[in-house]
PDB file of C-alpha atoms and ligand atoms in Angstrom:
ATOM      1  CA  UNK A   1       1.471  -8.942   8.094  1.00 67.00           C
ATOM      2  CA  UNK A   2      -1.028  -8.079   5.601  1.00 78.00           C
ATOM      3  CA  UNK A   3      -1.843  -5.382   3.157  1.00 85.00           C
ATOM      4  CA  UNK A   4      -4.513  -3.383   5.509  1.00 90.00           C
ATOM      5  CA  UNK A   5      -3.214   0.223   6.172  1.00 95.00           C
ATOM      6  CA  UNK A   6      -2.972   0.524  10.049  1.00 97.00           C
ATOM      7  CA  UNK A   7      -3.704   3.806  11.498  1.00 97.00           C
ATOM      8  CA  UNK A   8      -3.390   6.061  14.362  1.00 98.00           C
ATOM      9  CA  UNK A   9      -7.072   6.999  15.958  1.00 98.00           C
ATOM     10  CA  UNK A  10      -7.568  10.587  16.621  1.00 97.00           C
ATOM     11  CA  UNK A  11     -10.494  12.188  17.989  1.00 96.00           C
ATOM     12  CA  UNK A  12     -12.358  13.033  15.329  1.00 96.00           C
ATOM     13  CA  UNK A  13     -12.609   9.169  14.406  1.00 97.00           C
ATOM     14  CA  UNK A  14     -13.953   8.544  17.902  1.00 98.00           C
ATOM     15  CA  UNK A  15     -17.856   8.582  17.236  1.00 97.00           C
ATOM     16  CA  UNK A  16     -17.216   6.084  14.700  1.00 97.00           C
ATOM     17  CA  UNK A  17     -14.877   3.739  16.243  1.00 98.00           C
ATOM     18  CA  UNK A  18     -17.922   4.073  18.903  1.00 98.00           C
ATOM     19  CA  UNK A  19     -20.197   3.143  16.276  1.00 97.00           C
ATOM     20  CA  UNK A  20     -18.043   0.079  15.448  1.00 98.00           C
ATOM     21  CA  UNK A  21     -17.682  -0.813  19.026  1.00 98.00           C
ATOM     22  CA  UNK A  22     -21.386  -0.553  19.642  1.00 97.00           C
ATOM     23  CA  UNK A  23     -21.886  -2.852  16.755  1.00 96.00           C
ATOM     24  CA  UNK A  24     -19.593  -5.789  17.635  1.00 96.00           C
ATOM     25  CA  UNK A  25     -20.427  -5.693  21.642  1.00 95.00           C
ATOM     26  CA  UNK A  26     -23.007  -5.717  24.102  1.00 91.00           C
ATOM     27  CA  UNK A  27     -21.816  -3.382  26.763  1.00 91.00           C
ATOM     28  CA  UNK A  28     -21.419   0.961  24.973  1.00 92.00           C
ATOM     29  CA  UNK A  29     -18.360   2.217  25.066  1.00 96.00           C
ATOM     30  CA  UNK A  30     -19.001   6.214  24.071  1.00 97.00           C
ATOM     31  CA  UNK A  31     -16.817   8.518  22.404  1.00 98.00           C
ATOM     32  CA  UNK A  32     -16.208  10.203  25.745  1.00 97.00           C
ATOM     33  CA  UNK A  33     -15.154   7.224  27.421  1.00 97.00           C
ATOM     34  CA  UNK A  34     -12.672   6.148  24.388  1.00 98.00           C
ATOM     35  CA  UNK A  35     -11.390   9.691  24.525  1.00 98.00           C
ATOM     36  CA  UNK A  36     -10.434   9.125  28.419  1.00 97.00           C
ATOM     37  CA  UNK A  37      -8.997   5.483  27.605  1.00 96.00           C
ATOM     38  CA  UNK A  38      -6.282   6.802  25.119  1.00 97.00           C
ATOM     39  CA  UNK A  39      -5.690  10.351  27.167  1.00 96.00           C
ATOM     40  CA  UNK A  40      -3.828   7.663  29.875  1.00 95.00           C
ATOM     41  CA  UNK A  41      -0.377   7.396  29.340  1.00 93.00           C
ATOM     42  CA  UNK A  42       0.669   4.597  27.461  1.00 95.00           C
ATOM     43  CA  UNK A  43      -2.633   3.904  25.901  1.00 97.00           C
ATOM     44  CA  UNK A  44      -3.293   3.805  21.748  1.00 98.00           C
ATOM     45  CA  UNK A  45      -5.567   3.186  19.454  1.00 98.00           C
ATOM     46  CA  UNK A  46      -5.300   1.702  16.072  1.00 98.00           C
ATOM     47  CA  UNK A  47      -8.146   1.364  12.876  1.00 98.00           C
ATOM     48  CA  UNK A  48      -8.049   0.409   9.613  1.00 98.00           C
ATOM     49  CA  UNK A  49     -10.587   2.081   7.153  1.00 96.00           C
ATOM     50  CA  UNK A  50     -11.522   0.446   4.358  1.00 95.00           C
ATOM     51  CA  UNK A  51     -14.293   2.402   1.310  1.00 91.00           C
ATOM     52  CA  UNK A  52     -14.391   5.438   3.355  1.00 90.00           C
ATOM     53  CA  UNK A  53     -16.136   3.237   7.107  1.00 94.00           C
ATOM     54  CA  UNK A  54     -13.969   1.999   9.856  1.00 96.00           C
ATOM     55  CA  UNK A  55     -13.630  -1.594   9.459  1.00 98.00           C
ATOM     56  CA  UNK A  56     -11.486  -2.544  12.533  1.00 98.00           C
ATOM     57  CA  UNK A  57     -10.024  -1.054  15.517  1.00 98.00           C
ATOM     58  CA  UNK A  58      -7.797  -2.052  18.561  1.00 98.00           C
ATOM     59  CA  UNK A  59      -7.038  -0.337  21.745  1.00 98.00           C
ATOM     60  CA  UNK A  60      -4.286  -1.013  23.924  1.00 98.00           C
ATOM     61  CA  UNK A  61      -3.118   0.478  27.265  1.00 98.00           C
ATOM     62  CA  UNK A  62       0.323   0.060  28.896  1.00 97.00           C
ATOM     63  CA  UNK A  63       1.127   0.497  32.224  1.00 94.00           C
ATOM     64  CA  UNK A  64       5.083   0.234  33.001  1.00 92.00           C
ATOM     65  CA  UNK A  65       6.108  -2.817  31.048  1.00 95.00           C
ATOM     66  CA  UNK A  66       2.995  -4.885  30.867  1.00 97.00           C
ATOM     67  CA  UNK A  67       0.048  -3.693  29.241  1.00 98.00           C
ATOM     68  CA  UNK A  68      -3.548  -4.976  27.435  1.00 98.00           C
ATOM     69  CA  UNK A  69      -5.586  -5.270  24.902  1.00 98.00           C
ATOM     70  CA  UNK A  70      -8.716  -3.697  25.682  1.00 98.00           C
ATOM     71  CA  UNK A  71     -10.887  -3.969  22.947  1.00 98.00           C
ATOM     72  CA  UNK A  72     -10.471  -5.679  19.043  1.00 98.00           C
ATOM     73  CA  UNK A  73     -13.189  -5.113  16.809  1.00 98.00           C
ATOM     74  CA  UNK A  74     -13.565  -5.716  13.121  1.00 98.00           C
ATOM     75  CA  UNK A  75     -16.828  -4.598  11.429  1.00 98.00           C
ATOM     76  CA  UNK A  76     -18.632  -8.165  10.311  1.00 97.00           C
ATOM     77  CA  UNK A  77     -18.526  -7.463   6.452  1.00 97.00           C
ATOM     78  CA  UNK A  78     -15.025  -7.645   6.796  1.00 97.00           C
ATOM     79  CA  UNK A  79     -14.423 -10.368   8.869  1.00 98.00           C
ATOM     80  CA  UNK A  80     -12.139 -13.613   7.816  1.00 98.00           C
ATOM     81  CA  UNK A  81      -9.961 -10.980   5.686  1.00 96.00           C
ATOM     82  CA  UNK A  82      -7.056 -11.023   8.453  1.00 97.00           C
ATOM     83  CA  UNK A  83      -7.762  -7.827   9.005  1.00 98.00           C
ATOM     84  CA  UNK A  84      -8.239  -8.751  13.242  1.00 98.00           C
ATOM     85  CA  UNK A  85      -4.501 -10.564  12.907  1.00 98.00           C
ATOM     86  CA  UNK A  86      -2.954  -7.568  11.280  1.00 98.00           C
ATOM     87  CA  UNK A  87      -4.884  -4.873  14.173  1.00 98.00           C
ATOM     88  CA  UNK A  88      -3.232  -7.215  16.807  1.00 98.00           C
ATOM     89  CA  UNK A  89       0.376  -7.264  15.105  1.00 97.00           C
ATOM     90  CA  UNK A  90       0.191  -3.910  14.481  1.00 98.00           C
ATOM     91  CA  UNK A  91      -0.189  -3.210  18.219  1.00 98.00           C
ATOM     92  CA  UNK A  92       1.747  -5.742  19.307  1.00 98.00           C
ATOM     93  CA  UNK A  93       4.882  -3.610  17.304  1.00 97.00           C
ATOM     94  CA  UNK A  94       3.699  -0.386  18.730  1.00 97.00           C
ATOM     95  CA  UNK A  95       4.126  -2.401  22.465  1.00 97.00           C
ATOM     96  CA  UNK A  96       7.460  -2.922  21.608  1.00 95.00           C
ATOM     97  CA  UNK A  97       8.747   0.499  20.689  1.00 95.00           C
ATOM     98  CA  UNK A  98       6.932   1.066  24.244  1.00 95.00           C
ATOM     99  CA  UNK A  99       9.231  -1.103  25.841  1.00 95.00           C
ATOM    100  CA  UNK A 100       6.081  -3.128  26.635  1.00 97.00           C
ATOM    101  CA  UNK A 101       7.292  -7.251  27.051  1.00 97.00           C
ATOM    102  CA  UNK A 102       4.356  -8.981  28.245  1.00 98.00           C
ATOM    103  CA  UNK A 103       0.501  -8.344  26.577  1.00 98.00           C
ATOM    104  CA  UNK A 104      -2.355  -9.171  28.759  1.00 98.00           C
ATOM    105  CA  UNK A 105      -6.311  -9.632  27.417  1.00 98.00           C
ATOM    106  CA  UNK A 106      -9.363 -11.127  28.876  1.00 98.00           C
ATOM    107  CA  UNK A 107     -11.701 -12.927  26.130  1.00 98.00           C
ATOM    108  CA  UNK A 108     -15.321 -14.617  26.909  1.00 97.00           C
ATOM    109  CA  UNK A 109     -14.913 -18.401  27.259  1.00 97.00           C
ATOM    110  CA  UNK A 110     -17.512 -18.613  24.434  1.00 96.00           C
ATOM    111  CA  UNK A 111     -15.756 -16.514  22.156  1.00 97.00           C
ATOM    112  CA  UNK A 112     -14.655 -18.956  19.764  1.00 98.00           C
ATOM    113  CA  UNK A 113     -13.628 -16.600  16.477  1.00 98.00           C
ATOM    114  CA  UNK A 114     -11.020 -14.372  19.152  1.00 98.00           C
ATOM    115  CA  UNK A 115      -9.974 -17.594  21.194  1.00 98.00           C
ATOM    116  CA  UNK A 116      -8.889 -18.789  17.762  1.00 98.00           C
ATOM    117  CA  UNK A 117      -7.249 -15.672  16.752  1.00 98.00           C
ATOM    118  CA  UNK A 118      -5.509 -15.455  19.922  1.00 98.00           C
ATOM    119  CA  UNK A 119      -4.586 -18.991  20.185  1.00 98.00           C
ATOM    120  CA  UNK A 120      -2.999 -18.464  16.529  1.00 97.00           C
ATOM    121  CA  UNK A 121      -1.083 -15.818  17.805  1.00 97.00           C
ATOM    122  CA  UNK A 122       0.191 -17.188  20.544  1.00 98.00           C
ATOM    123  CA  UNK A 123      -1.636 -16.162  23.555  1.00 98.00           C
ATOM    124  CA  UNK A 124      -1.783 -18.471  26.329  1.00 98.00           C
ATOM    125  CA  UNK A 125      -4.480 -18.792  29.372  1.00 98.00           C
ATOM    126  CA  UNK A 126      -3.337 -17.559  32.691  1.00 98.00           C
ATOM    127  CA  UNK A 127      -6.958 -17.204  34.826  1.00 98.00           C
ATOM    128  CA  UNK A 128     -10.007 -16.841  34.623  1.00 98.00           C
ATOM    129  CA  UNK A 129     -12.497 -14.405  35.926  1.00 97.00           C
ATOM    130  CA  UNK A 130     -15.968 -16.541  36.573  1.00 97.00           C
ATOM    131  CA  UNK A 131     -19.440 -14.998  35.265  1.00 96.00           C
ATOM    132  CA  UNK A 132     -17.481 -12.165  34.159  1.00 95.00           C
ATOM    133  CA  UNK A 133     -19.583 -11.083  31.295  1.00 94.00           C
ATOM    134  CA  UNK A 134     -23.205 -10.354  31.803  1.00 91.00           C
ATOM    135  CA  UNK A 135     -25.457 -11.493  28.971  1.00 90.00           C
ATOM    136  CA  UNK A 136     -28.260  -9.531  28.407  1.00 87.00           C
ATOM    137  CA  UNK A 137     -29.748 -13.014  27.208  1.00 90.00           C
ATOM    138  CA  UNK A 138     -28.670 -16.139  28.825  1.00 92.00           C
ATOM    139  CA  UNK A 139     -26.267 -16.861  31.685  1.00 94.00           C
ATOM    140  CA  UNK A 140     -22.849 -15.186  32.734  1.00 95.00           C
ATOM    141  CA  UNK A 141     -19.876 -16.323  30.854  1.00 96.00           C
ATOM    142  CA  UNK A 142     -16.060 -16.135  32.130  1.00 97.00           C
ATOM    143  CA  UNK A 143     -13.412 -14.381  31.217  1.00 98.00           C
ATOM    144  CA  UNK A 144     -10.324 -16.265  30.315  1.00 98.00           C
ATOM    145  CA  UNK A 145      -7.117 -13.947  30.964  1.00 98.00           C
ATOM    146  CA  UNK A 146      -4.680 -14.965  28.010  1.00 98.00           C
ATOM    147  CA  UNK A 147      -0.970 -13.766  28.057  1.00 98.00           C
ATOM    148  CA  UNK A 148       1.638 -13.054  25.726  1.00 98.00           C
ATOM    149  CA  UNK A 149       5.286 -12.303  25.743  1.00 97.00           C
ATOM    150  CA  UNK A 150       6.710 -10.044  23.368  1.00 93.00           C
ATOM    151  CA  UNK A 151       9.853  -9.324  24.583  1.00 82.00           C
TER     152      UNK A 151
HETATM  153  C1  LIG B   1     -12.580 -11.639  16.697  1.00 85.57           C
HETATM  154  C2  LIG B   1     -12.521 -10.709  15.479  1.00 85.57           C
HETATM  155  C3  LIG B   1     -11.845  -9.405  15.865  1.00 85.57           C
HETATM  156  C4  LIG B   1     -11.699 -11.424  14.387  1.00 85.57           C
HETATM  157  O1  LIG B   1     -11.523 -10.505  13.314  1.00 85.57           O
HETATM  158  P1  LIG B   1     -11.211 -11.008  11.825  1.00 85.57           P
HETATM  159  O2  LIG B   1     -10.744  -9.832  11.037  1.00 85.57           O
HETATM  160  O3  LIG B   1     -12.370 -11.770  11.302  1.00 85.57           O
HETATM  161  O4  LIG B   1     -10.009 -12.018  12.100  1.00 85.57           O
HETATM  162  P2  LIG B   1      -8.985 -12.576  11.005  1.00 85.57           P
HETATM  163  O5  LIG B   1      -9.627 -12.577   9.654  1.00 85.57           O
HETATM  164  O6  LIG B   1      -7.701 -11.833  11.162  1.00 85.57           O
HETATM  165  O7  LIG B   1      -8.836 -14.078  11.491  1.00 85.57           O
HETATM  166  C5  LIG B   1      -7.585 -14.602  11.873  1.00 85.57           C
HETATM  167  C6  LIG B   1      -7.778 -16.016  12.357  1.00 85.57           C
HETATM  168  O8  LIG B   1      -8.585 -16.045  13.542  1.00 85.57           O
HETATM  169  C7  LIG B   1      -9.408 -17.214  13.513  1.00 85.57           C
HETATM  170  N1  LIG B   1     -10.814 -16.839  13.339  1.00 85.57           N
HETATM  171  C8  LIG B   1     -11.325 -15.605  13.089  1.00 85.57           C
HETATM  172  N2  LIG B   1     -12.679 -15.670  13.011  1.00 85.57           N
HETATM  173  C9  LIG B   1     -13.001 -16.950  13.200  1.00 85.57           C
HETATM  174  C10 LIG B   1     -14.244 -17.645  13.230  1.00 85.57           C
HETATM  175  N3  LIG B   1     -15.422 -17.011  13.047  1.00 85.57           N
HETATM  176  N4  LIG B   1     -14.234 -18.968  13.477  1.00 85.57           N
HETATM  177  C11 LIG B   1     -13.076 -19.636  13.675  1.00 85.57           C
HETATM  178  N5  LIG B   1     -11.849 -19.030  13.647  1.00 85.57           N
HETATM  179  C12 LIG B   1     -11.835 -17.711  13.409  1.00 85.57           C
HETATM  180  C13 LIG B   1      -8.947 -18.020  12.310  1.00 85.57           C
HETATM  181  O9  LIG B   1      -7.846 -18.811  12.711  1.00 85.57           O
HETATM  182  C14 LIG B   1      -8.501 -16.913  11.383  1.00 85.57           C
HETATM  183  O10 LIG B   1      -7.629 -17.328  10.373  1.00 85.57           O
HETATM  184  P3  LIG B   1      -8.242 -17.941   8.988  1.00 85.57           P
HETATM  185  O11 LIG B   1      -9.298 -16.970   8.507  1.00 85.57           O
HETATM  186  O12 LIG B   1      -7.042 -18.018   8.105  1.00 85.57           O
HETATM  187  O13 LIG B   1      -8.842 -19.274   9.349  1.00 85.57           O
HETATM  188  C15 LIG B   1     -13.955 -10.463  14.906  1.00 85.57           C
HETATM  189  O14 LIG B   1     -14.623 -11.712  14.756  1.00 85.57           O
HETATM  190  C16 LIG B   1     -14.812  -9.564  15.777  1.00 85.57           C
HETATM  191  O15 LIG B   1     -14.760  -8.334  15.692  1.00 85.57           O
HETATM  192  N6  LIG B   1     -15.629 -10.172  16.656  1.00 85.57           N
HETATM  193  C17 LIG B   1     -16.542  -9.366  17.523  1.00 85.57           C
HETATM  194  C18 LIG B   1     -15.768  -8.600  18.575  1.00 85.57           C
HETATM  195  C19 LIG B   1     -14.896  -9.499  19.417  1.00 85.57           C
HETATM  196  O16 LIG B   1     -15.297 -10.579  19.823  1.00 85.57           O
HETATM  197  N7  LIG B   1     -13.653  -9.029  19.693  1.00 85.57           N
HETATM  198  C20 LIG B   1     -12.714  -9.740  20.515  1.00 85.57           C
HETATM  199  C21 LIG B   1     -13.003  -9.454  21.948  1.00 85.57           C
HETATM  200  S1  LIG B   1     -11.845 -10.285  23.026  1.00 85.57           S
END
């Protein structure tokens, strides 16, 4: 793992892990809505700050002993730093002190950057999900369902 210092999210970091969120995707996930995400049992959330700004964040959820990756996001000025890889081994450990042993996440087919993450990491496909993501430009793309066990 790298030197990036992981961190818990609490709620007063939600606006800005919003902010983040809002950057890197098409589709808003609000501070409200991230609030009810990590209120579910088994869920987490974990950033990185970096000169005061949030510069990554993942949330997870579990759900007896599978779970997901719901969202990965790292801020574009940091980018290529490992930064994603250490957000996704970090969770990864906190899934296994939650007894989690498989990791599920769904990734747009024309994701290329998180394919290769993922693919590093050693996520494999299991489905897909056609026209999953709406563009607001440009055709639907699929979601490829890629799974991992930790355990
Ligand atoms: C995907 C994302 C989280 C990667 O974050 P990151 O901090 O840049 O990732 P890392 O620096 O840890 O990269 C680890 C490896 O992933 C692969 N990778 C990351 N970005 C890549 C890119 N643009 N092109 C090709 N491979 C890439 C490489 O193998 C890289 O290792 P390397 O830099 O030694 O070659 C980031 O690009 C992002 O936030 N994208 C927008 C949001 C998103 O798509 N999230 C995933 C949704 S499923």
């Amino acid at each position: 793992m790298g030197d990036n210092l992981i961190e818990g999210i609490e709620e007063a970091d939600l606006p800005d892990i919003a902010a983040l969120h809002a950057i890197c995707f098409e589709d808003v996930w609000r501070a409200d809505l991230l609030k009810r995400i990590l209120s579910t049992p088994r869920a987490f959330g974990l950033f990185h700050r970096a000169e005061g700004e949030i510069a990554g964040f993942v949330l997870f959820r579990g759900a007896s002993d599978e779970g997901e990756i719901l969202s990965l996001a790292v801020t574009p000025s940091h980018r290529r730093n490992g930064l994603g890889l250490d957000l996704m081994h970090a969770a990864l450990q906190c899934a296994g002190e939650l007894d989690i042993a498989t990791v599920f996440l769904e990734v747009a087919e024309d994701n290329l950057p998180a394919r290769e993450l993922y693919d590093r990491m050693g996520f494999a496909p299991v489905g897909r999900r056609v026209a999953y993501y709406r563009r607001k430009t440009g055709p639907s793309v699929d979601a490829l369902t890629l799974k991992l066990n930790v355990k």
